[in-house]
Every structure is written in structure tokens, then in C-alpha cells.
PDB file of C-alpha atoms in Angstrom:
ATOM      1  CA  UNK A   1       0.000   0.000   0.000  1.00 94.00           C
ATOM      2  CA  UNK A   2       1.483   3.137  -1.114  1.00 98.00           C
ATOM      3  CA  UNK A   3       0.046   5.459   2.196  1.00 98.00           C
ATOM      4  CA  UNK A   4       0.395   2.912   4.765  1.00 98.00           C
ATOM      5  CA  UNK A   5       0.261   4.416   8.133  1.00 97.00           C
ATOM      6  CA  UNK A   6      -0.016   7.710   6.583  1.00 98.00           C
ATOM      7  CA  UNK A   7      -2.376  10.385   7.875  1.00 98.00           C
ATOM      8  CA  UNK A   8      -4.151  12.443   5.974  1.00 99.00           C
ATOM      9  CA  UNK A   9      -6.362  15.172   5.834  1.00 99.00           C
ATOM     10  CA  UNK A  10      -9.286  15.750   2.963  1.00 98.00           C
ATOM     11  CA  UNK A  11     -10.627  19.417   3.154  1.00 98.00           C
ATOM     12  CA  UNK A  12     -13.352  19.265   1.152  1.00 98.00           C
ATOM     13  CA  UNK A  13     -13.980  15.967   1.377  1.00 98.00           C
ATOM     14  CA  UNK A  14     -17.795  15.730   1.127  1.00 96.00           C
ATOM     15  CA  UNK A  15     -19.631  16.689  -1.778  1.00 91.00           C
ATOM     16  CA  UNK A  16     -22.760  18.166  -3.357  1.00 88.00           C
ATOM     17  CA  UNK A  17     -25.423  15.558  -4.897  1.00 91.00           C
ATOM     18  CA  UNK A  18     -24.953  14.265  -8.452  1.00 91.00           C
ATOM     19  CA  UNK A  19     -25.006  11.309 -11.166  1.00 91.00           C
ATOM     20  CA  UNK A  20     -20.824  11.102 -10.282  1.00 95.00           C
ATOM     21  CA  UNK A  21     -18.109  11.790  -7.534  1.00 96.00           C
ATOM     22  CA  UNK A  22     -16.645  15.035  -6.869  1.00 96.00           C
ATOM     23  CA  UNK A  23     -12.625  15.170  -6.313  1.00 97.00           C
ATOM     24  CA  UNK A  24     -12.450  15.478  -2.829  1.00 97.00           C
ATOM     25  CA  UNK A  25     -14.819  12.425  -1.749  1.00 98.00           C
ATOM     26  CA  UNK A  26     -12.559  10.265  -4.865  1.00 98.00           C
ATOM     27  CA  UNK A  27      -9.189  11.826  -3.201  1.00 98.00           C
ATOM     28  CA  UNK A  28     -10.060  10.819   0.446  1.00 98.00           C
ATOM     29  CA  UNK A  29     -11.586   7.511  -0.837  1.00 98.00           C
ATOM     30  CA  UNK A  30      -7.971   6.751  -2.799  1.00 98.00           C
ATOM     31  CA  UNK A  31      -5.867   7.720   0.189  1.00 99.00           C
ATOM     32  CA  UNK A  32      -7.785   4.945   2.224  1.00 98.00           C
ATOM     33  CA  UNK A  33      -7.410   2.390  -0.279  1.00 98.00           C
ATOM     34  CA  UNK A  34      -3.990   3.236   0.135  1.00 98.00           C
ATOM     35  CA  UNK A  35      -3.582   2.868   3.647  1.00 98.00           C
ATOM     36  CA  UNK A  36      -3.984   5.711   4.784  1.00 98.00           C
ATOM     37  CA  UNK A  37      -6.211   6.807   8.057  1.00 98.00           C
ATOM     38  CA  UNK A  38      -8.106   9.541   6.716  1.00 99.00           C
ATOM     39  CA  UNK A  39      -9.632  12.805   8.575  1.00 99.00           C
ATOM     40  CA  UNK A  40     -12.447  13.725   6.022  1.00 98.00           C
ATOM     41  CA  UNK A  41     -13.315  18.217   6.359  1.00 98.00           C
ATOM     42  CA  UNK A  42     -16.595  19.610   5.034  1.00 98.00           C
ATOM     43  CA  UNK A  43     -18.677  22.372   5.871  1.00 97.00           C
ATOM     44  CA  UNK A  44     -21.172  19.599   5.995  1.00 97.00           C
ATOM     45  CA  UNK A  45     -20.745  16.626   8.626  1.00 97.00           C
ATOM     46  CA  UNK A  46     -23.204  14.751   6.999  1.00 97.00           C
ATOM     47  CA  UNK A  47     -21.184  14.719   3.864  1.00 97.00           C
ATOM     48  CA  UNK A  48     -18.283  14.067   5.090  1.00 98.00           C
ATOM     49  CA  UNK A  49     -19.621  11.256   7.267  1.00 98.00           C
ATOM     50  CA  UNK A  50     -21.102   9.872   3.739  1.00 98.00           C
ATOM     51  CA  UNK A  51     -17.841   9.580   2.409  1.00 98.00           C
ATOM     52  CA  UNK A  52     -16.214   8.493   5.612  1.00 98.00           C
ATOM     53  CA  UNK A  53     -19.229   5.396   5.408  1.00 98.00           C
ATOM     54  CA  UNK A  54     -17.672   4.781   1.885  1.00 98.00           C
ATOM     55  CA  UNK A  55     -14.412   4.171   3.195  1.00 98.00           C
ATOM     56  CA  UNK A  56     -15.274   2.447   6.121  1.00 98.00           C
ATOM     57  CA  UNK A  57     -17.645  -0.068   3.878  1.00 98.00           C
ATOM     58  CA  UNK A  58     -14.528  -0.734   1.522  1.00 98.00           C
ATOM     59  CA  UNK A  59     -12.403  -1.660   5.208  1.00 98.00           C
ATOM     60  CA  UNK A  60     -10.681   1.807   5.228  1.00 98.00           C
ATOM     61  CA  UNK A  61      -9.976   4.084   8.763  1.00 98.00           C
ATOM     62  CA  UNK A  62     -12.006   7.643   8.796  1.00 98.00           C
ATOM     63  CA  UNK A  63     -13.572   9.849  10.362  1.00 98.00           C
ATOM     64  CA  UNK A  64     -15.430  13.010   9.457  1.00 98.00           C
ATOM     65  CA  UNK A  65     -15.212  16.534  10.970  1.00 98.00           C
ATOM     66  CA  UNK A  66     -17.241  19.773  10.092  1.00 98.00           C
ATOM     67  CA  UNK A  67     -15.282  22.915   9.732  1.00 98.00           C
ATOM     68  CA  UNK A  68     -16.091  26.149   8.345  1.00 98.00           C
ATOM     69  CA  UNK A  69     -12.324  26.732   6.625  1.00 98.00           C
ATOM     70  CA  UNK A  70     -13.219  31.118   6.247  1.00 98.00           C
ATOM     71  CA  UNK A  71     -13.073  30.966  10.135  1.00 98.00           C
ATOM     72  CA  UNK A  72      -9.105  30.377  11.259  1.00 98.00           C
ATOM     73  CA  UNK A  73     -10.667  29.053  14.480  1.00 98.00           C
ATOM     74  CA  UNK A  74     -11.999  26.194  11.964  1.00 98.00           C
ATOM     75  CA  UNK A  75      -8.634  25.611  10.318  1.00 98.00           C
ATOM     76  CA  UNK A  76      -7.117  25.169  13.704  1.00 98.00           C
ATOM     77  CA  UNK A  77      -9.527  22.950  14.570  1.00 98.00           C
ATOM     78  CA  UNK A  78      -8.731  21.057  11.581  1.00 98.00           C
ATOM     79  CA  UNK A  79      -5.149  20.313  12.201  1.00 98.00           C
ATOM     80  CA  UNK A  80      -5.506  20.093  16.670  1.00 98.00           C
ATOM     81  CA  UNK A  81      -8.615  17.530  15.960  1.00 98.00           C
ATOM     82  CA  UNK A  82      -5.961  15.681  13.432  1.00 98.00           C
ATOM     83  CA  UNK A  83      -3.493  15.241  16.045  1.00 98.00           C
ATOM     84  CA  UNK A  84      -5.937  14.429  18.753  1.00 98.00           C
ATOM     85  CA  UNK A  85      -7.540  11.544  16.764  1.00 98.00           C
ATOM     86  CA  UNK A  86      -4.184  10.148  15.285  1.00 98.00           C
ATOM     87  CA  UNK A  87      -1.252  12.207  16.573  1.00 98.00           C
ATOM     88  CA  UNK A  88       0.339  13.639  13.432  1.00 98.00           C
ATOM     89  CA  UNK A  89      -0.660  14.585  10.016  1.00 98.00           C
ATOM     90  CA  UNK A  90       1.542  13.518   6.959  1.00 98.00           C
ATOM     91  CA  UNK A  91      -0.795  14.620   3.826  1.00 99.00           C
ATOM     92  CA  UNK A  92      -3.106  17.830   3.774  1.00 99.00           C
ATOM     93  CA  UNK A  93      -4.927  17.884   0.571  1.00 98.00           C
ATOM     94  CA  UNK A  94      -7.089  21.084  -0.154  1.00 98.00           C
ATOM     95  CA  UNK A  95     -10.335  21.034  -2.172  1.00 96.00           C
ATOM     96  CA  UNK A  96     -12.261  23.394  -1.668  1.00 94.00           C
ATOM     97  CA  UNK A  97     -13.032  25.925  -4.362  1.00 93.00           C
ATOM     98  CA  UNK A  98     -15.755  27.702  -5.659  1.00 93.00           C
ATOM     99  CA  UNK A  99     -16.666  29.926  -9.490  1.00 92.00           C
ATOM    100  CA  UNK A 100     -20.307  30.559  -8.484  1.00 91.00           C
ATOM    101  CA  UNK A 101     -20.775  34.152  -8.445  1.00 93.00           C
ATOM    102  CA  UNK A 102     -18.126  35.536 -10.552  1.00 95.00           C
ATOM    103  CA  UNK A 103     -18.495  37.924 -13.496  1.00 96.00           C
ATOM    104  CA  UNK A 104     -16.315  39.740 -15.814  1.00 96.00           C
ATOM    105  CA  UNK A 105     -14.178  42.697 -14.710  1.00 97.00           C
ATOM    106  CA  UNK A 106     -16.900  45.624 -14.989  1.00 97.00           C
ATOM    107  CA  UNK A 107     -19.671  43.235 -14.171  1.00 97.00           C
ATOM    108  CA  UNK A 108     -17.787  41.660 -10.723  1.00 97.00           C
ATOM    109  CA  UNK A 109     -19.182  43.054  -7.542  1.00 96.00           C
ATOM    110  CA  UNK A 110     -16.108  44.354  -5.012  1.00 97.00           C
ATOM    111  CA  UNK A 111     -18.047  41.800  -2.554  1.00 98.00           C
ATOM    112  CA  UNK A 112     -18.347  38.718  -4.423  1.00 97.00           C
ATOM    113  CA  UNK A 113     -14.534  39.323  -5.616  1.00 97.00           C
ATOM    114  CA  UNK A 114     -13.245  39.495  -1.159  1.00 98.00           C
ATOM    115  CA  UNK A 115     -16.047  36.351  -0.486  1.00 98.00           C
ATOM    116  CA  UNK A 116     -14.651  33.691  -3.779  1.00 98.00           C
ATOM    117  CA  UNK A 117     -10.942  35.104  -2.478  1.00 98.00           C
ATOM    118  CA  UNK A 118     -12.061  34.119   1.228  1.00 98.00           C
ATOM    119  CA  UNK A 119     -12.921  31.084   0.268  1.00 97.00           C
ATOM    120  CA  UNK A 120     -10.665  30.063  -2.851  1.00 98.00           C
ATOM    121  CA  UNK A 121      -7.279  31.282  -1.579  1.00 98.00           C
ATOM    122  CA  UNK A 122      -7.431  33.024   2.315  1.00 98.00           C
ATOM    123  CA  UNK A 123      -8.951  29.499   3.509  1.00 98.00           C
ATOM    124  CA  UNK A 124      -6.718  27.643   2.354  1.00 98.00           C
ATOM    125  CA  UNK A 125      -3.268  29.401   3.398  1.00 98.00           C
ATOM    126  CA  UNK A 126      -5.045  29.609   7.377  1.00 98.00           C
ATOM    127  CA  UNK A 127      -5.496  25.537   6.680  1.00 98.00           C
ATOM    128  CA  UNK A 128      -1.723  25.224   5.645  1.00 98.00           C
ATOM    129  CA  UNK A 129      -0.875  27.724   8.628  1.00 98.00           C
ATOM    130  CA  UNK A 130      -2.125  25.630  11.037  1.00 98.00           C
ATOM    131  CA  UNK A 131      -0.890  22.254   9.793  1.00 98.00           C
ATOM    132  CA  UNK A 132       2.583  23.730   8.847  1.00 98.00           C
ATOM    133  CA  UNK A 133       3.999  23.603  12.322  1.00 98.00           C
ATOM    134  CA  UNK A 134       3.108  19.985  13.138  1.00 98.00           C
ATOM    135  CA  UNK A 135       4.733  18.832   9.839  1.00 98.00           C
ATOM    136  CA  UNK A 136       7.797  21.135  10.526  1.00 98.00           C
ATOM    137  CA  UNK A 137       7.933  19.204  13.834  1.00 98.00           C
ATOM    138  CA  UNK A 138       7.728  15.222  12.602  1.00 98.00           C
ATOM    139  CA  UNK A 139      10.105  16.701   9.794  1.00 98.00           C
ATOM    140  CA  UNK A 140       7.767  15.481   7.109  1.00 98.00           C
ATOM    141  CA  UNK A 141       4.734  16.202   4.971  1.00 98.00           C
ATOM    142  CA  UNK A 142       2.949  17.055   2.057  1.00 98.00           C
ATOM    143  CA  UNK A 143       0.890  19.687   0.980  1.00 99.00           C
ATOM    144  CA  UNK A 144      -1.414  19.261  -2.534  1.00 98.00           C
ATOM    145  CA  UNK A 145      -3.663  22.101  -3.116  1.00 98.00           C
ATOM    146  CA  UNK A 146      -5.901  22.423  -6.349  1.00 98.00           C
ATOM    147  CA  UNK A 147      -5.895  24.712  -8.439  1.00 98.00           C
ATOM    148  CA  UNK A 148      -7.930  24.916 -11.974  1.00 96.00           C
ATOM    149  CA  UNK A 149      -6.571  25.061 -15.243  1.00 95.00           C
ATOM    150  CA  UNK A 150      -7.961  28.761 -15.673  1.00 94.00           C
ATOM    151  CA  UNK A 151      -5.198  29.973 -13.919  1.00 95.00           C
ATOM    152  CA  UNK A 152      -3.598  29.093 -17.068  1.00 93.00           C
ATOM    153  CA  UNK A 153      -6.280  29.385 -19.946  1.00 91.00           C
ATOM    154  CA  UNK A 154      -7.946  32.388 -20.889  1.00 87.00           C
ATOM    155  CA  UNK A 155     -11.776  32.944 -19.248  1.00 86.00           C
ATOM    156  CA  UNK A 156     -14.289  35.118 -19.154  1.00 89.00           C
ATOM    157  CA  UNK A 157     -14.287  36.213 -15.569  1.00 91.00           C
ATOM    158  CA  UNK A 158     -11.699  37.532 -13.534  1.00 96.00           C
ATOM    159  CA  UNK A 159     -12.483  36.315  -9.390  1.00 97.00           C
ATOM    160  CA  UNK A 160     -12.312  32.343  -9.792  1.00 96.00           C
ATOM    161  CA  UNK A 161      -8.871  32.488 -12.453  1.00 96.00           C
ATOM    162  CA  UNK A 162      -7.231  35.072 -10.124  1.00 97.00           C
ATOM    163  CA  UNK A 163      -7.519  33.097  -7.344  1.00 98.00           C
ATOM    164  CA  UNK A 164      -6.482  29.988  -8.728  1.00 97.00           C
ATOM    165  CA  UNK A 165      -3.414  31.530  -9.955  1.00 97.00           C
ATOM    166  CA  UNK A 166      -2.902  33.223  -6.590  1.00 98.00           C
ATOM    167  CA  UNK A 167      -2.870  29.456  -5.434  1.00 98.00           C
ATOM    168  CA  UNK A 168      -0.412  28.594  -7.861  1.00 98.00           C
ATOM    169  CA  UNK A 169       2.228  31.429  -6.464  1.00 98.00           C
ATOM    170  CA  UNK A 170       1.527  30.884  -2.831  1.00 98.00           C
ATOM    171  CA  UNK A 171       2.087  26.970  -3.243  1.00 98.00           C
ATOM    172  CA  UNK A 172       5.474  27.795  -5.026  1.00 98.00           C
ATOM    173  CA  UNK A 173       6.228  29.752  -2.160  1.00 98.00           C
ATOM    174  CA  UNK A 174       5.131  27.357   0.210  1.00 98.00           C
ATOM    175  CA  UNK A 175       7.624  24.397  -1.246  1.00 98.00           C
ATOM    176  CA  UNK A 176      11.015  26.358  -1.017  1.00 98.00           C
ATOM    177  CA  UNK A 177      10.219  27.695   2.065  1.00 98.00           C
ATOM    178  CA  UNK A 178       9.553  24.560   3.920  1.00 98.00           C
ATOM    179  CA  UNK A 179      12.140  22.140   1.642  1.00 98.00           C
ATOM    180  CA  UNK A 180      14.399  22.628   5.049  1.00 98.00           C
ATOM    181  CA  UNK A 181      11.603  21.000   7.508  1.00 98.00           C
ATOM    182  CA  UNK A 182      11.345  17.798   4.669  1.00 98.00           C
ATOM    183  CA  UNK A 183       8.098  19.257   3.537  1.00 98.00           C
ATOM    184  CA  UNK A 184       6.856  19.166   0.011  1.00 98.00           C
ATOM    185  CA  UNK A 185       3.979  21.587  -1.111  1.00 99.00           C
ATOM    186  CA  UNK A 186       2.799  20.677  -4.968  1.00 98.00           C
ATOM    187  CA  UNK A 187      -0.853  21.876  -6.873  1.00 98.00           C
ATOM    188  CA  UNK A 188      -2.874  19.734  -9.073  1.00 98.00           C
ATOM    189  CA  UNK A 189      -4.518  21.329 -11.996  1.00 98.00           C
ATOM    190  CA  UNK A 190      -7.960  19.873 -13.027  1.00 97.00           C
ATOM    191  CA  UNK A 191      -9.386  21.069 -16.211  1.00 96.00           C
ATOM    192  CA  UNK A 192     -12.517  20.053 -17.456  1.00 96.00           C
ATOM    193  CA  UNK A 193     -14.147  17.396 -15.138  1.00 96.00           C
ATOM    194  CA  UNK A 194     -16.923  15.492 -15.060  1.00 96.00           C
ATOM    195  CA  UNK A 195     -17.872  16.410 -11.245  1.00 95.00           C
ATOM    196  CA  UNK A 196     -21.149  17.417  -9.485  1.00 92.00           C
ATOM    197  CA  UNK A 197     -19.656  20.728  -9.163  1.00 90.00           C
ATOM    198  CA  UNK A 198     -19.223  21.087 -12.739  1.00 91.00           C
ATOM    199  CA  UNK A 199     -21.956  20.114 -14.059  1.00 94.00           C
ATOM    200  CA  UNK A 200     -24.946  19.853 -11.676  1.00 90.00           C
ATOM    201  CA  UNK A 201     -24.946  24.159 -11.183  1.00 84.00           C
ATOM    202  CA  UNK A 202     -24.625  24.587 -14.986  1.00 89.00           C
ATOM    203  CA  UNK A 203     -27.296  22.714 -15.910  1.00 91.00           C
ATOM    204  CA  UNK A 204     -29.533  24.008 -13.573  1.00 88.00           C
ATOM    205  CA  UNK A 205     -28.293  27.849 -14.099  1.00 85.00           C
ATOM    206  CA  UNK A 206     -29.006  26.928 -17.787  1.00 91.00           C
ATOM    207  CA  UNK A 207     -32.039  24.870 -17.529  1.00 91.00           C
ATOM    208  CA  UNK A 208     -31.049  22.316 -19.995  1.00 94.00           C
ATOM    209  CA  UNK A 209     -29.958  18.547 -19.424  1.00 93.00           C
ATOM    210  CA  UNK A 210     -26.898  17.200 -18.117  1.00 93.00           C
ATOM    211  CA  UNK A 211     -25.745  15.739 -21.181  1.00 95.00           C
ATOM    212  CA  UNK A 212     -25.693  19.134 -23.133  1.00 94.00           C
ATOM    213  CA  UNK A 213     -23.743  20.349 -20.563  1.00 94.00           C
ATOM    214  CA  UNK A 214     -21.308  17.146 -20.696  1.00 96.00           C
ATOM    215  CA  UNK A 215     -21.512  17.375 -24.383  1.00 95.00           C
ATOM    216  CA  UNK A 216     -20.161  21.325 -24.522  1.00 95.00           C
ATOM    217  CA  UNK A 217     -17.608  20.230 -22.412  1.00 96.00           C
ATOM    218  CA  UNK A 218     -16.173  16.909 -23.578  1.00 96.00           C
ATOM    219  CA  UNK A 219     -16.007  18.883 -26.928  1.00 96.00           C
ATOM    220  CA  UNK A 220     -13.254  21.128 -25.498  1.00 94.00           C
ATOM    221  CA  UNK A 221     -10.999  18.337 -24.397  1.00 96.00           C
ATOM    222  CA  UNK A 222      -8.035  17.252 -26.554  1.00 95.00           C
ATOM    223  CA  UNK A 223      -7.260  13.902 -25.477  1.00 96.00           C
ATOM    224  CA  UNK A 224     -10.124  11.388 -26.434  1.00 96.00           C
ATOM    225  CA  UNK A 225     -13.087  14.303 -26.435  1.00 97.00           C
ATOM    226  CA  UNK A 226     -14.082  13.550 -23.188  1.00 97.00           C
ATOM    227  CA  UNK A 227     -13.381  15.356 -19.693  1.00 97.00           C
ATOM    228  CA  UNK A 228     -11.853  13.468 -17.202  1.00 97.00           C
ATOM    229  CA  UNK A 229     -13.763  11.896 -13.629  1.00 97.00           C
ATOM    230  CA  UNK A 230     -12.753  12.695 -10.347  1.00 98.00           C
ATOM    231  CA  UNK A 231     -10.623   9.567 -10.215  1.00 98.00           C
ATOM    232  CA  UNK A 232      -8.091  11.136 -12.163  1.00 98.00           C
ATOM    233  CA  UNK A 233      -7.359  13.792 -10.002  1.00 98.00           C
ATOM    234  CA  UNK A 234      -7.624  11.267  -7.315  1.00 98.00           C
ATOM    235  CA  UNK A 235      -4.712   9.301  -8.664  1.00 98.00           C
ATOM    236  CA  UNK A 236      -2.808  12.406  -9.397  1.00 98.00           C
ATOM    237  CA  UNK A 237      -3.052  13.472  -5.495  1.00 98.00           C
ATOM    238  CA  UNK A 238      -1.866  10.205  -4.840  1.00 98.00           C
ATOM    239  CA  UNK A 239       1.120  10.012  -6.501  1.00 98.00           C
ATOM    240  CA  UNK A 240       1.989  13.377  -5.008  1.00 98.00           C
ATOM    241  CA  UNK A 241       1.185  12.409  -1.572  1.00 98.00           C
ATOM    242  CA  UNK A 242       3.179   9.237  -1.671  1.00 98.00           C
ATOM    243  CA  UNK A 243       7.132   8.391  -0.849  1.00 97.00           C
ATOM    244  CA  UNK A 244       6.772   7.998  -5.285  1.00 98.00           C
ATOM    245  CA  UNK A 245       6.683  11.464  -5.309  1.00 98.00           C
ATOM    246  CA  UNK A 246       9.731  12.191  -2.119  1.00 98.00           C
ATOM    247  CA  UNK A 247      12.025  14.467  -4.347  1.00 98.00           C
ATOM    248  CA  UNK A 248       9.043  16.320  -6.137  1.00 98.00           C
ATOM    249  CA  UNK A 249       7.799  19.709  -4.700  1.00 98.00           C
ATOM    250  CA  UNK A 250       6.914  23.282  -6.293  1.00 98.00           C
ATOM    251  CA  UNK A 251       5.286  21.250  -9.115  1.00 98.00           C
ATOM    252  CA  UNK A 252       1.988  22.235 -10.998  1.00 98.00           C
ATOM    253  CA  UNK A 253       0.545  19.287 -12.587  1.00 98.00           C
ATOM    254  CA  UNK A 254      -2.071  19.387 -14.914  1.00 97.00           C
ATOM    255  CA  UNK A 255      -4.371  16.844 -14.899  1.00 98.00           C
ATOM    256  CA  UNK A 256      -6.377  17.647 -18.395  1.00 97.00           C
ATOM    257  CA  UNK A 257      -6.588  15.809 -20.984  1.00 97.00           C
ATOM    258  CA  UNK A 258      -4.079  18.611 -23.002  1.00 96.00           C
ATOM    259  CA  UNK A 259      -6.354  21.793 -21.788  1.00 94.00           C
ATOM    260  CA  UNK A 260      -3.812  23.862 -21.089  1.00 92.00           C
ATOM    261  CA  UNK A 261      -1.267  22.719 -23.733  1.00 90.00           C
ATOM    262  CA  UNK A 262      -4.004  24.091 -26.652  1.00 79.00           C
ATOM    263  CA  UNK A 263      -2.249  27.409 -27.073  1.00 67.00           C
ATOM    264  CA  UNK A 264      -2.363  29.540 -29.825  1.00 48.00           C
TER     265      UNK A 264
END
């Protein structure tokens, strides 16, 4: 098992309802096939626990806690419950992410731009904040945060890509400055993926059928026509989060079927 006795934390872990899995739910449930005990974060227990009851039913160790990761109490929380539980924390994987809301420049509302920046980029750096010190101390860790191939590829509004590439920076940041402590910090890079996420709001925005939706999307892709699944980004994170992956850090991986490589 690539994670054994590894233990890691999902933020983001639950999901919204849909015909497929989100990445955070297929990343936590990969970890555990692993090995690895996993501490599953969402704003909603209840999905959390669902995923936790997917793990559990395939044999796997988790356990789900709720957190509300714009509040830095929360993101403490995260990392002090972690150690509580299972006394250290060897993977933090971050999730969470959101586009709903955002406009083009002239169109974006100063509000919506602070509360997609909370919640995209602030969150996540109070998550790593908190975690950082018990890694520094075992001398060990890793750190995969997800970004989105906009931060790469052109798009129409300005919030969601800004942040993303914002994540992009800090995580670059994050990998030379805690190299010393044995820590590596690395971002995945979904592109179009076939996700409640992404496609459950946009057909209902749209008020047309999944399928259109899927169809508009898997049109886009280079490699094979078709978006990738959760899974993918699962396998990606655990590559990353394994010893495989011991003298890789700073990396942005795009997982993306060629998105980001159609330019020009």
C-alpha cells in the first residue's frame, strides 16, 4: 500500500449531490485504499460522514469533521482535531473551491470578488498555517492544493482564475520555504471534469440537461473528447502524496486531458 500508516487530511472531502463523484470524496476515498487513516473536512458533517461510510464499507480508517475553513478558528480545529484523533498529520490535501458568483471585470461586484478570495485562496493558506507547524515538527509532509486550469487558460471572468493563480504562487512559495523542515507543497490542476460541481450548477443555471452540458464540455478536451472523472485527479493526489513522489515539490501538474497545452 502506497500510504500505509499515513495520515491524511481531505478538506473538502464531502460533496454536493450528483449522477458522479466530486474530487475530494474520490481523493479521500484513494488515500484509504492506500492505507492511509483519513480525517475527512466539510462544511457539511453529513457529507463528510457519507464519504467516511464509503471508506469504512470498503475496510478503510475515517472519520469526518465539520469545519467552516473562512473561520481560522476552523482551520485550527482542523489540524488540533488531526493530532488528537491520530497524533500527526503527513498529507493535507485542499479542495475546496468555488466559481459561483463571478463575473467579468466591470460586471464583478467588489463583494463577491473578497467572499470567492475568502474562500478560494485566504482558507486555504489559514489551513496550511495551522498544519505547517506539526509537519515542521515530525520533519515530514505534504501539501497538494488544487488549483484549476484557468489559472492558465484564458476565461471570461476575472475572481475564480485570479484566485487559482494566486494558489499557484503561494504553493510555489510554500515548497522552497519549507524544503528545510522535509516538507513538500505541490498543486494539481484539473481542467474540465466530469464532477457534481461542474456540471450539476450549470445545468440548472441553464435549464437544460446534463448531457448538453457534458456534451459542450467533452467537446473542449483534446485527449479522447471527453473530460476526465474525479478519479483522475484522485490518482494524481496520490502520486503526489506518496514516498513515489519524495524528491518532487513546487510542481503544478495538470491533470487535463491537453487543456492547457491548446495554445495559440
Amino acid at each position: 500500500m502506497r500510504l500505509k500508516d499515513k495520515v491524511a487530511i481531505v478538506v473538502g472531502g464531502g460533496q454536493q449531490p450528483g449522477q458522479t463523484i466530486g474530487n475530494g470524496r474520490a481523493t479521500a476515498m484513494r488515500f484509504a485504499q492506500e492505507g492511509a487513516t483519513v480525517l475527512v473536512v466539510d462544511y457539511d458533517e453529513g457529507r463528510a460522514q457519507e464519504t467516511v461510510d464509503l471508506i469504512e464499507a470498503e475496510g478503510g480508517k475515517a472519520s469526518a469533521l465539520a469545519a467552516d475553513i473562512v473561520k481560522e478558528a476552523d482551520c485550527k480545529k482542523i489540524a488540533d482535531t488531526c493530532v488528537e484523533r491520530y497524533g500527526r498529520i503527513d498529507i493535507l490535501h485542499n479542495n475546496v473551491g468555488r466559481s459561483k458568483g463571478d463575473r467579468g471585470t466591470v460586471e464583478m461586484d467588489a463583494d463577491m470578488w473578497d467572499e470567492l478570495f475568502e474562500l478560494n485562496l485566504k482558507s486555504m493558506f489559514m489551513t496550511i498555517k495551522h498544519v505547517l507547524p506539526v509537519m515542521r515538527k515530525q520533519g515530514s509532509g505534504s501539501i497538494i492544493n488544487i488549483s484549476s486550469t484557468s489559472s492558465l487558460c484564458s476565461r471570461g471572468t476575472i475572481a475564480y482564475k485570479t484566485s487559482k493563480g494566486a494558489i499557484n504562487t503561494m504553493t510555489h512559495m510554500l515548497a522552497m520555504e519549507n524544503a528545510p523542515f522535509g516538507i513538500r507543497a505541490n498543486v494539481i490542476i484539473p481542467g474540465l471534469m466530469d464532477t457534481p460541481m461542474a456540471i450539476e450548477r450549470r445545468a440548472e443555471e441553464r435549464g437544460v440537461d446534463r448531457q448538453v452540458v457534458r456534451d459542450e464540455r467533452n467537446a473542449q478536451v483534446p485527449l479522447g473528447g471527453k473530460m476526465g472523472t474525479a478519479w483522475d485527479v484522485a490518482n494524481a493526489a496520490l502520486f503526489l502524496a506518496s514516498d513515489e513522489a519524495g524528491y518532487i515539490t513546487g510542481v503544478k501538474l495538470p491533470v487535463d486531458g491537453g487543456v492547457s497545452s491548446r495554445i495559440g
